[in-house]
Short mmCIF file of C-alpha atoms in Angstrom, two decimals:
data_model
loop_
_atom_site.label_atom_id
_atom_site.label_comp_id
_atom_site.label_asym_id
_atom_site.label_seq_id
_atom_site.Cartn_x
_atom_site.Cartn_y
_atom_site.Cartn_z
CA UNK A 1344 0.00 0.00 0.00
CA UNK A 1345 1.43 3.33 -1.21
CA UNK A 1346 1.79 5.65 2.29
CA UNK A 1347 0.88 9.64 1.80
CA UNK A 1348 3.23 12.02 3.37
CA UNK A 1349 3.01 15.26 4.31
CA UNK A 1350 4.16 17.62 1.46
CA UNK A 1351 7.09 20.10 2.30
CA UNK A 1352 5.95 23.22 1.70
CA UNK A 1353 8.18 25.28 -1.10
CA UNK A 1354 8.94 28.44 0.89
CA UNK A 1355 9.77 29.26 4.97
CA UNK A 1356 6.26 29.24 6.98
CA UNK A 1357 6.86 32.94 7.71
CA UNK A 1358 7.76 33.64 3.75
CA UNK A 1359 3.64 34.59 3.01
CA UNK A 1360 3.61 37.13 6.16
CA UNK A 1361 2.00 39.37 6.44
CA UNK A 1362 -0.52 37.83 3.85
CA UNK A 1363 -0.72 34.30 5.41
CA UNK A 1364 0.95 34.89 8.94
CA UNK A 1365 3.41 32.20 10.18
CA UNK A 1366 0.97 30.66 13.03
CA UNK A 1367 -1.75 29.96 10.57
CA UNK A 1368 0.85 27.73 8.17
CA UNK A 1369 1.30 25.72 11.46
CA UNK A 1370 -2.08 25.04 11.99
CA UNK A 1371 -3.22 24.75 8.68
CA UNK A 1372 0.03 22.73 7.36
CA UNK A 1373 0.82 21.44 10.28
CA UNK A 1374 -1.91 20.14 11.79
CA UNK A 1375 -4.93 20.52 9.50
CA UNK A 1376 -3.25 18.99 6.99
CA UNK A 1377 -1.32 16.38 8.43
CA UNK A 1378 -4.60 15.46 10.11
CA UNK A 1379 -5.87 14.37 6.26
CA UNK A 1380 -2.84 12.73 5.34
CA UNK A 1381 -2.80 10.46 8.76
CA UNK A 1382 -6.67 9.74 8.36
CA UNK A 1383 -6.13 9.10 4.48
CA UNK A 1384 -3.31 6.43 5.19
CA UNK A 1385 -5.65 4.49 7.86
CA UNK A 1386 -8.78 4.52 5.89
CA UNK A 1387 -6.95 3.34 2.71
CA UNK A 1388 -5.06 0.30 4.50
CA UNK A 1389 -6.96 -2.64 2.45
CA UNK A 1390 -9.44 -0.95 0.12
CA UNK A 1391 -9.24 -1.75 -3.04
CA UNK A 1392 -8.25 2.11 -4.11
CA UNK A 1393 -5.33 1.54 -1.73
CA UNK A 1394 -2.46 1.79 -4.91
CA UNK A 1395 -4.01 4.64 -7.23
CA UNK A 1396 -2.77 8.09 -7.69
CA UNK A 1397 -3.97 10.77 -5.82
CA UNK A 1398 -6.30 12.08 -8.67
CA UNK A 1399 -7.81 8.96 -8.67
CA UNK A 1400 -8.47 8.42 -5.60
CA UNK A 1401 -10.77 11.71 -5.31
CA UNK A 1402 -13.10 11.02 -8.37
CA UNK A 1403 -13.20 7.28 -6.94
CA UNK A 1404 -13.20 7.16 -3.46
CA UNK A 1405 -16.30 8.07 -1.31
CA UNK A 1406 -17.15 9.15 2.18
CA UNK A 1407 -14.16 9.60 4.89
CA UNK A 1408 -11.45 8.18 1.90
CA UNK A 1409 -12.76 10.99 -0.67
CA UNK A 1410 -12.91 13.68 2.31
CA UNK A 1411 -9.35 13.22 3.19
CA UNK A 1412 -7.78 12.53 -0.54
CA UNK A 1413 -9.65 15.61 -1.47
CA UNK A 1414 -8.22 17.81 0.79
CA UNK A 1415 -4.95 16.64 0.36
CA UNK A 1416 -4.99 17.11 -3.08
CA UNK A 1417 -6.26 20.30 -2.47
CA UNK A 1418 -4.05 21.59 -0.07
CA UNK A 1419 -1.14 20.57 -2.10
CA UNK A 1420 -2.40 22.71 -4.95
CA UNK A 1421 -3.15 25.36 -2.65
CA UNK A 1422 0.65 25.67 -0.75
CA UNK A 1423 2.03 24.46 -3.71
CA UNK A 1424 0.84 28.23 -5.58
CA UNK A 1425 2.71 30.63 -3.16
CA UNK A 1426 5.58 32.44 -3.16
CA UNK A 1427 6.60 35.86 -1.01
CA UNK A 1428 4.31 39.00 -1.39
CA UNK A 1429 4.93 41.17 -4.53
CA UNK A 1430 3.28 44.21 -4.88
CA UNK A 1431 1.76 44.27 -8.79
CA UNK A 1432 1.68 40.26 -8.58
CA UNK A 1433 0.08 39.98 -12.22
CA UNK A 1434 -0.18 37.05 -14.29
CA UNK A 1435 2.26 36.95 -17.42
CA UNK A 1436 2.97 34.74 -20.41
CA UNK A 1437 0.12 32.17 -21.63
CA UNK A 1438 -2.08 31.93 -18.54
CA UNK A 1439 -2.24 35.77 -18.50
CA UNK A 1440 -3.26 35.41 -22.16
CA UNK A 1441 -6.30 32.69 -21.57
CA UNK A 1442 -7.21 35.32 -18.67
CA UNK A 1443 -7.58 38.02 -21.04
CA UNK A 1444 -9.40 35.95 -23.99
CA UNK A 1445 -11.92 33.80 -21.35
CA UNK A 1446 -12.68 36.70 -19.06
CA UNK A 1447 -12.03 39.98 -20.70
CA UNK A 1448 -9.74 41.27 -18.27
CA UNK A 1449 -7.41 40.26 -15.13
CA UNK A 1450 -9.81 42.67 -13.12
CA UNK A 1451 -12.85 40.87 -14.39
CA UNK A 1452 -10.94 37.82 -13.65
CA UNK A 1453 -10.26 38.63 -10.50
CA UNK A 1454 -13.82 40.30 -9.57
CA UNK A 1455 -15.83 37.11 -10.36
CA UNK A 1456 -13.27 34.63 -8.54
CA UNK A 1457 -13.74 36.57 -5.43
CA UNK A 1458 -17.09 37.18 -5.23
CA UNK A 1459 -17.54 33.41 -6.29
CA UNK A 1460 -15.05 32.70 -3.05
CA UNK A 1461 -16.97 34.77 -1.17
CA UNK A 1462 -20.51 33.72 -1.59
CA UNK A 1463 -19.53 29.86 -1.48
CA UNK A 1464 -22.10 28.96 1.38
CA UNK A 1465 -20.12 26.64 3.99
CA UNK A 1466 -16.89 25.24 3.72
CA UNK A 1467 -14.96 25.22 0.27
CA UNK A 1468 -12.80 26.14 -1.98
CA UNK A 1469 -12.79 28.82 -5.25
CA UNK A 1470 -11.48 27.18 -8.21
CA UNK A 1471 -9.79 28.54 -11.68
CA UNK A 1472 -9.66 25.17 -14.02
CA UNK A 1473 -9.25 24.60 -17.70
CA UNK A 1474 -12.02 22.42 -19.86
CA UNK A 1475 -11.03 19.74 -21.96
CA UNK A 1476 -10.74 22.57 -24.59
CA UNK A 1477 -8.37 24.61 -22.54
CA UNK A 1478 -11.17 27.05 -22.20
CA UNK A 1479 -11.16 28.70 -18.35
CA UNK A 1480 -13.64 28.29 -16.06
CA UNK A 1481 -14.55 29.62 -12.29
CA UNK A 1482 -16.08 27.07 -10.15
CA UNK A 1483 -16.82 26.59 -6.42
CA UNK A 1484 -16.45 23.64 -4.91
CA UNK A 1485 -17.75 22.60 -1.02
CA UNK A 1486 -15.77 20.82 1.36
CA UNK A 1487 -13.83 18.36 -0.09
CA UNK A 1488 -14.39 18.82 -3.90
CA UNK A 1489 -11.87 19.26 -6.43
CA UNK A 1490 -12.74 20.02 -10.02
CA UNK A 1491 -11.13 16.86 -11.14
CA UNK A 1492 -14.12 15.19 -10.48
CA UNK A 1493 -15.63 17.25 -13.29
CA UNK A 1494 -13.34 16.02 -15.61
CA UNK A 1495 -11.33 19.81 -14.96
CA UNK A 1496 -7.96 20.15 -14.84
CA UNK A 1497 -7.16 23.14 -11.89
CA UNK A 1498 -4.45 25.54 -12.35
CA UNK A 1499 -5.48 27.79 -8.98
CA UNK A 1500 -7.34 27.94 -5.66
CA UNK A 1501 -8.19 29.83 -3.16
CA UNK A 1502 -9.21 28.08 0.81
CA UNK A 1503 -12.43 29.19 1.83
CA UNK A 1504 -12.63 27.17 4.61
CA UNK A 1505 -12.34 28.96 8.24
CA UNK A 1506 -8.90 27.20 9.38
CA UNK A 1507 -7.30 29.45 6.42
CA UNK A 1508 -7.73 32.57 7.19
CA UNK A 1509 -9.57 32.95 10.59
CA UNK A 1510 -6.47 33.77 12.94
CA UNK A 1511 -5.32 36.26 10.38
CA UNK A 1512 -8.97 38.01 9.15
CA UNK A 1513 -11.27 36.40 11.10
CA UNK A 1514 -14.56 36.48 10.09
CA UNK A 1515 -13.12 38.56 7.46
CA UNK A 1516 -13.42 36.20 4.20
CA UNK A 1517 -13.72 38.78 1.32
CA UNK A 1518 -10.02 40.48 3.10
CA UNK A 1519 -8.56 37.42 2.81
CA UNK A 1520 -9.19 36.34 -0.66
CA UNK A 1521 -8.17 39.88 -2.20
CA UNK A 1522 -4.79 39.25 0.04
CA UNK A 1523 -3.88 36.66 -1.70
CA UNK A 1524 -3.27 37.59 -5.15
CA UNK A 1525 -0.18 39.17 -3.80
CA UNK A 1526 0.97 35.81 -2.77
CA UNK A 1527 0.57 33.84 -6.07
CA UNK A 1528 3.10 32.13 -7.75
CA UNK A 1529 1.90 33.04 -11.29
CA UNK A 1530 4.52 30.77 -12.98
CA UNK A 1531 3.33 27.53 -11.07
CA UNK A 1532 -0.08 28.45 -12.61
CA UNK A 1533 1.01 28.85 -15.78
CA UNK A 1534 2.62 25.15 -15.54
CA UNK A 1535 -0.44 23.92 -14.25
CA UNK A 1536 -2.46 25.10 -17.62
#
C-alpha cells in the first residue's frame, strides 16, 4: 500500500507574512493537513483504491477516503501556488493570455473569482480550471471537492474554509481572498495550464 506524506511546503512558513501569517501555516500545514494525510493512510489500509494516484483516488473514493484525498490534493495545490508578497503580482505569459481571452480582463478575472469565493455557502474552496478545450472556467467547490471530479484540470485555488484565514482576518473572508493575489506564484499556474 502506497503511504501519503506530508508535502514540504516550497517556501519558509513565515515567507507569506504578512498575507498568510506564520501561526496559521502551522495550523493549517501542520496540523490541518497532516490530520488528512494520517486519516487518508488508515482509511486506505486494504481498500481496493489503496495503490491509485492521488487524482484517482478523489473522483473514486467516497465518504471519509474521498474527504481526506480531497483535501490533500487540495491543499497541495493550494501551498504548492505561493511564493513571497509582490506588490503588482500579475499574471504573465500564456495563462495571462487565456485570462484576457476567457474573461475579458485580469480585473474581471479577478472580480468574479472573489465574489464566487466569497458567496460559497459553507466550507470550500474557489477554483480557476481549464475544460477539456483549454477554455477557463470559475467554479466553487464545497468541502472536499476538487474540479477533477468534473473532468477539470485546476491551475489555482483559493481556501475558503475557516482554518485558512480565521487567525489572520477572522470572520473577514472577502479580506482574505483579495490578500492573496499578492501571494501567487503566477509561474506555477502557468505550468499547471
Amino acid at each position: 500500500m502506497k503511504k501519503y506524506e506530508l508535502m514540504a511546503l516550497p517556501y519558509e512558513a513565515d515567507a507569506l507574512e504578512p498575507v498568510i501569517s506564520k501561526e496559521t501555516i502551522g495550523f493549517h500545514h501542520g496540523k490541518h493537513l497532516l490530520a488528512y494525510v494520517n486519516n487518508l493512510n488508515g482509511l486506505l489500509d486494504g481498500s481496493p483504491l489503496a495503490d491509485l494516484p492521488l487524482e484517482e483516488i478523489v473522483k473514486k473514493g467516497q465518504g471519509g477516503i474521498l474527504n481526506n484525498a480531497g483535501q490533500i490534493l487540495n491543499h497541495e495545490l493550494y501551498f504548492g501556488q505561493f511564493a513571497a508578497p509582490k506588490e503588482n503580482n500579475l499574471p504573465a505569459g500564456k495563462i495571462a493570455e487565456a485570462i484576457a481571452r476567457d474573461f475579458g480582463s485580469f480585473e474581471a478575472f479577478k472580480e468574479e473569482f472573489q465574489k464566487k469565493g466569497a458567496t460559497l455557502f459553507g466550507s470550500g474552496w474557489v477554483w480557476l480550471s481549464a475544460d477539456k478545450d483549454g477554455k477557463l472556467v470559475i467554479t466553487q467547490e464545497t468541502n472536499a471537492a476538487n474540479p477533477v471530479q468534473r473532468g477539470l484540470k485546476p491551475l489555482l485555488t483559493f481556501d475558503v474554509w475557516e482554518h485558512a484565514y480565521y487567525l489572520d482576518y477572522q470572520n473577514r473572508r472577502p479580506d482574505h481572498l483579495a490578500a492573496l493575489w499578492q501571494i501567487v506564484n503566477w509561474e506555477v499556474v502557468e505550468q499547471r495550464l
